[in-house]
Amino acid sequence: MRPFTIAVAGKGGTGKTTLAALIVDRLRRVGPVLAVDADPNCNLGEVLGIPVERTLGQLRDEILENLSDLPPGVPKDQILELGLHECLVEDEGVDLLTMGHGEGPRCYCMVNHVLRRAIETLRGNYRYVVLDNEAGMEHLSRRTTQDVDVLLVVAEPNPVSLRSAARIRGVAEELKLRVYGQYLVLNRTGEETLQGLEGLIREVDIPLLGTVPYDPGVAELSAAGRPLRELPPDSPARRAVEGILERLGLGKEG
Ligand SMILES: Nc1ncnc2c1ncn2[C@@H]1O[C@H](COP(=O)(O)OP(=O)(O)O)[C@@H](O)[C@H]1O
Ligand SMILES: [Mg+2]
């Protein structure tokens, strides 16, 4: 079974992690979700309320450090796969994998290659994969991610943010990623804010899937360093994300 993969991209601070966490919270109720934090400034675990002990970046460094000490005949990919499972944090309906970043100027090619393969295999166990990307979409470009069913480009309702959304669309096209659908999501945006932005949105040239309003509950939890799972079910941001998922035909039982 190939999981349905949603990747969230956008400039730093636009609300990628918030959106990814709200999507995960919704989808984990209907099917197992693999949540991947692909931002080196990883905080998806924190926002989800899932403690992360080890990142893939740390695993990669440990393995490279000990490579020469490994007894001969031990297949390196087996060690990596074992390590990968140690990096996977299990929670109800969701497993979280945090990419993190490696230290030092080393060649990661071999390790990256093996990890990528292991993640591809791992993906098969889930109904959904949700990727919180770094702003520059480096991980997408390094093909940590293959087939993306839906790329959500998050932006805020101002010219600077919308222009950077347009650049992300360009990057995705240049990389010839296998992205099957690309949509714009405007965060901190009320319906009334949309008026007057139509021209700019048309220029971005990514179909607008929906808006998420400013939600004081989200801001308060974030300021207190508390996870979004404490956000009430009827909160504006949650309801907006439910609507967005429904428009994608996702989040329903069955
Ligand atoms: N709709 C919203 N309403 C209120 N606060 C928000 C909303 N979206 C994001 N935030 C806050 O804005 C900050 C940046 O959001 P975040 O999701 O971390 O952005 P990114 O992952 O793109 O860097 C966080 O403190 C978050 O709680
Ligand atoms: Mg983030």
mmCIF file of N, CA and C in Angstrom, residues 28 33-35 48-53 84-98 122 125-126 229:
data_model
loop_
_atom_site.group_PDB
_atom_site.id
_atom_site.type_symbol
_atom_site.label_atom_id
_atom_site.label_comp_id
_atom_site.label_asym_id
_atom_site.label_seq_id
_atom_site.Cartn_x
_atom_site.Cartn_y
_atom_site.Cartn_z
ATOM 1 N N ARG A 28 -4.405 11.202 12.416
ATOM 2 C CA ARG A 28 -4.064 10.084 13.306
ATOM 3 C C ARG A 28 -5.312 9.416 13.849
ATOM 4 N N VAL A 33 -0.301 7.343 10.943
ATOM 5 C CA VAL A 33 0.395 8.446 10.277
ATOM 6 C C VAL A 33 1.885 8.343 10.574
ATOM 7 N N LEU A 34 2.701 8.545 9.564
ATOM 8 C CA LEU A 34 4.123 8.762 9.786
ATOM 9 C C LEU A 34 4.353 10.262 9.656
ATOM 10 N N ALA A 35 4.755 10.884 10.759
ATOM 11 C CA ALA A 35 5.065 12.309 10.725
ATOM 12 C C ALA A 35 6.569 12.454 10.606
ATOM 13 N N LEU A 48 3.741 18.745 18.616
ATOM 14 C CA LEU A 48 2.804 17.622 18.731
ATOM 15 C C LEU A 48 2.716 17.107 20.171
ATOM 16 N N GLY A 49 3.714 17.435 20.976
ATOM 17 C CA GLY A 49 3.761 16.890 22.327
ATOM 18 C C GLY A 49 4.329 15.480 22.358
ATOM 19 N N ILE A 50 5.221 15.178 21.418
ATOM 20 C CA ILE A 50 5.874 13.863 21.361
ATOM 21 C C ILE A 50 7.373 14.069 21.603
ATOM 22 N N PRO A 51 7.894 13.537 22.709
ATOM 23 C CA PRO A 51 9.311 13.773 23.016
ATOM 24 C C PRO A 51 10.250 13.044 22.056
ATOM 25 N N VAL A 52 11.230 13.767 21.559
ATOM 26 C CA VAL A 52 12.204 13.195 20.616
ATOM 27 C C VAL A 52 13.526 13.009 21.337
ATOM 28 N N GLU A 53 14.058 11.793 21.290
ATOM 29 C CA GLU A 53 15.338 11.565 21.967
ATOM 30 C C GLU A 53 16.512 11.543 21.015
ATOM 31 N N LEU A 84 17.353 3.356 12.644
ATOM 32 C CA LEU A 84 16.190 4.101 12.166
ATOM 33 C C LEU A 84 14.982 3.828 13.058
ATOM 34 N N HIS A 85 14.795 2.566 13.407
ATOM 35 C CA HIS A 85 13.660 2.227 14.266
ATOM 36 C C HIS A 85 13.811 2.807 15.659
ATOM 37 N N GLU A 86 15.065 2.960 16.096
ATOM 38 C CA GLU A 86 15.289 3.592 17.406
ATOM 39 C C GLU A 86 14.935 5.075 17.368
ATOM 40 N N CYS A 87 15.032 5.669 16.189
ATOM 41 C CA CYS A 87 14.733 7.103 16.050
ATOM 42 C C CYS A 87 13.234 7.357 15.916
ATOM 43 N N LEU A 88 12.478 6.293 15.727
ATOM 44 C CA LEU A 88 11.050 6.429 15.503
ATOM 45 C C LEU A 88 10.327 6.469 16.853
ATOM 46 N N VAL A 89 9.636 7.557 17.133
ATOM 47 C CA VAL A 89 8.904 7.656 18.402
ATOM 48 C C VAL A 89 7.445 7.311 18.146
ATOM 49 N N GLU A 90 6.940 6.338 18.897
ATOM 50 C CA GLU A 90 5.564 5.901 18.673
ATOM 51 C C GLU A 90 4.612 6.611 19.610
ATOM 52 N N ASP A 91 3.509 7.044 19.071
ATOM 53 C CA ASP A 91 2.447 7.635 19.870
ATOM 54 C C ASP A 91 1.130 7.086 19.311
ATOM 55 N N GLU A 92 0.008 7.488 19.909
ATOM 56 C CA GLU A 92 -1.276 6.954 19.454
ATOM 57 C C GLU A 92 -1.591 7.385 18.025
ATOM 58 N N GLY A 93 -1.618 6.421 17.113
ATOM 59 C CA GLY A 93 -1.987 6.725 15.725
ATOM 60 C C GLY A 93 -0.912 7.412 14.914
ATOM 61 N N VAL A 94 0.232 7.686 15.546
ATOM 62 C CA VAL A 94 1.273 8.387 14.804
ATOM 63 C C VAL A 94 2.669 7.978 15.275
ATOM 64 N N ASP A 95 3.569 7.820 14.329
ATOM 65 C CA ASP A 95 4.980 7.645 14.636
ATOM 66 C C ASP A 95 5.705 8.879 14.103
ATOM 67 N N LEU A 96 6.655 9.346 14.892
ATOM 68 C CA LEU A 96 7.373 10.563 14.501
ATOM 69 C C LEU A 96 8.834 10.264 14.214
ATOM 70 N N LEU A 97 9.300 10.730 13.078
ATOM 71 C CA LEU A 97 10.700 10.592 12.696
ATOM 72 C C LEU A 97 11.274 11.996 12.527
ATOM 73 N N THR A 98 12.364 12.283 13.261
ATOM 74 C CA THR A 98 12.942 13.620 13.195
ATOM 75 C C THR A 98 14.282 13.555 12.476
ATOM 76 N N LEU A 122 9.781 1.899 5.206
ATOM 77 C CA LEU A 122 8.999 2.222 6.392
ATOM 78 C C LEU A 122 7.650 2.831 6.020
ATOM 79 N N ASN A 125 4.135 1.168 5.832
ATOM 80 C CA ASN A 125 3.343 0.747 6.989
ATOM 81 C C ASN A 125 2.254 1.747 7.365
ATOM 82 N N TYR A 126 2.185 2.849 6.657
ATOM 83 C CA TYR A 126 1.278 3.916 7.087
ATOM 84 C C TYR A 126 0.232 4.238 6.030
ATOM 85 N N ARG A 229 -1.927 19.690 20.930
ATOM 86 C CA ARG A 229 -3.002 18.737 21.207
ATOM 87 C C ARG A 229 -3.938 19.276 22.287
#
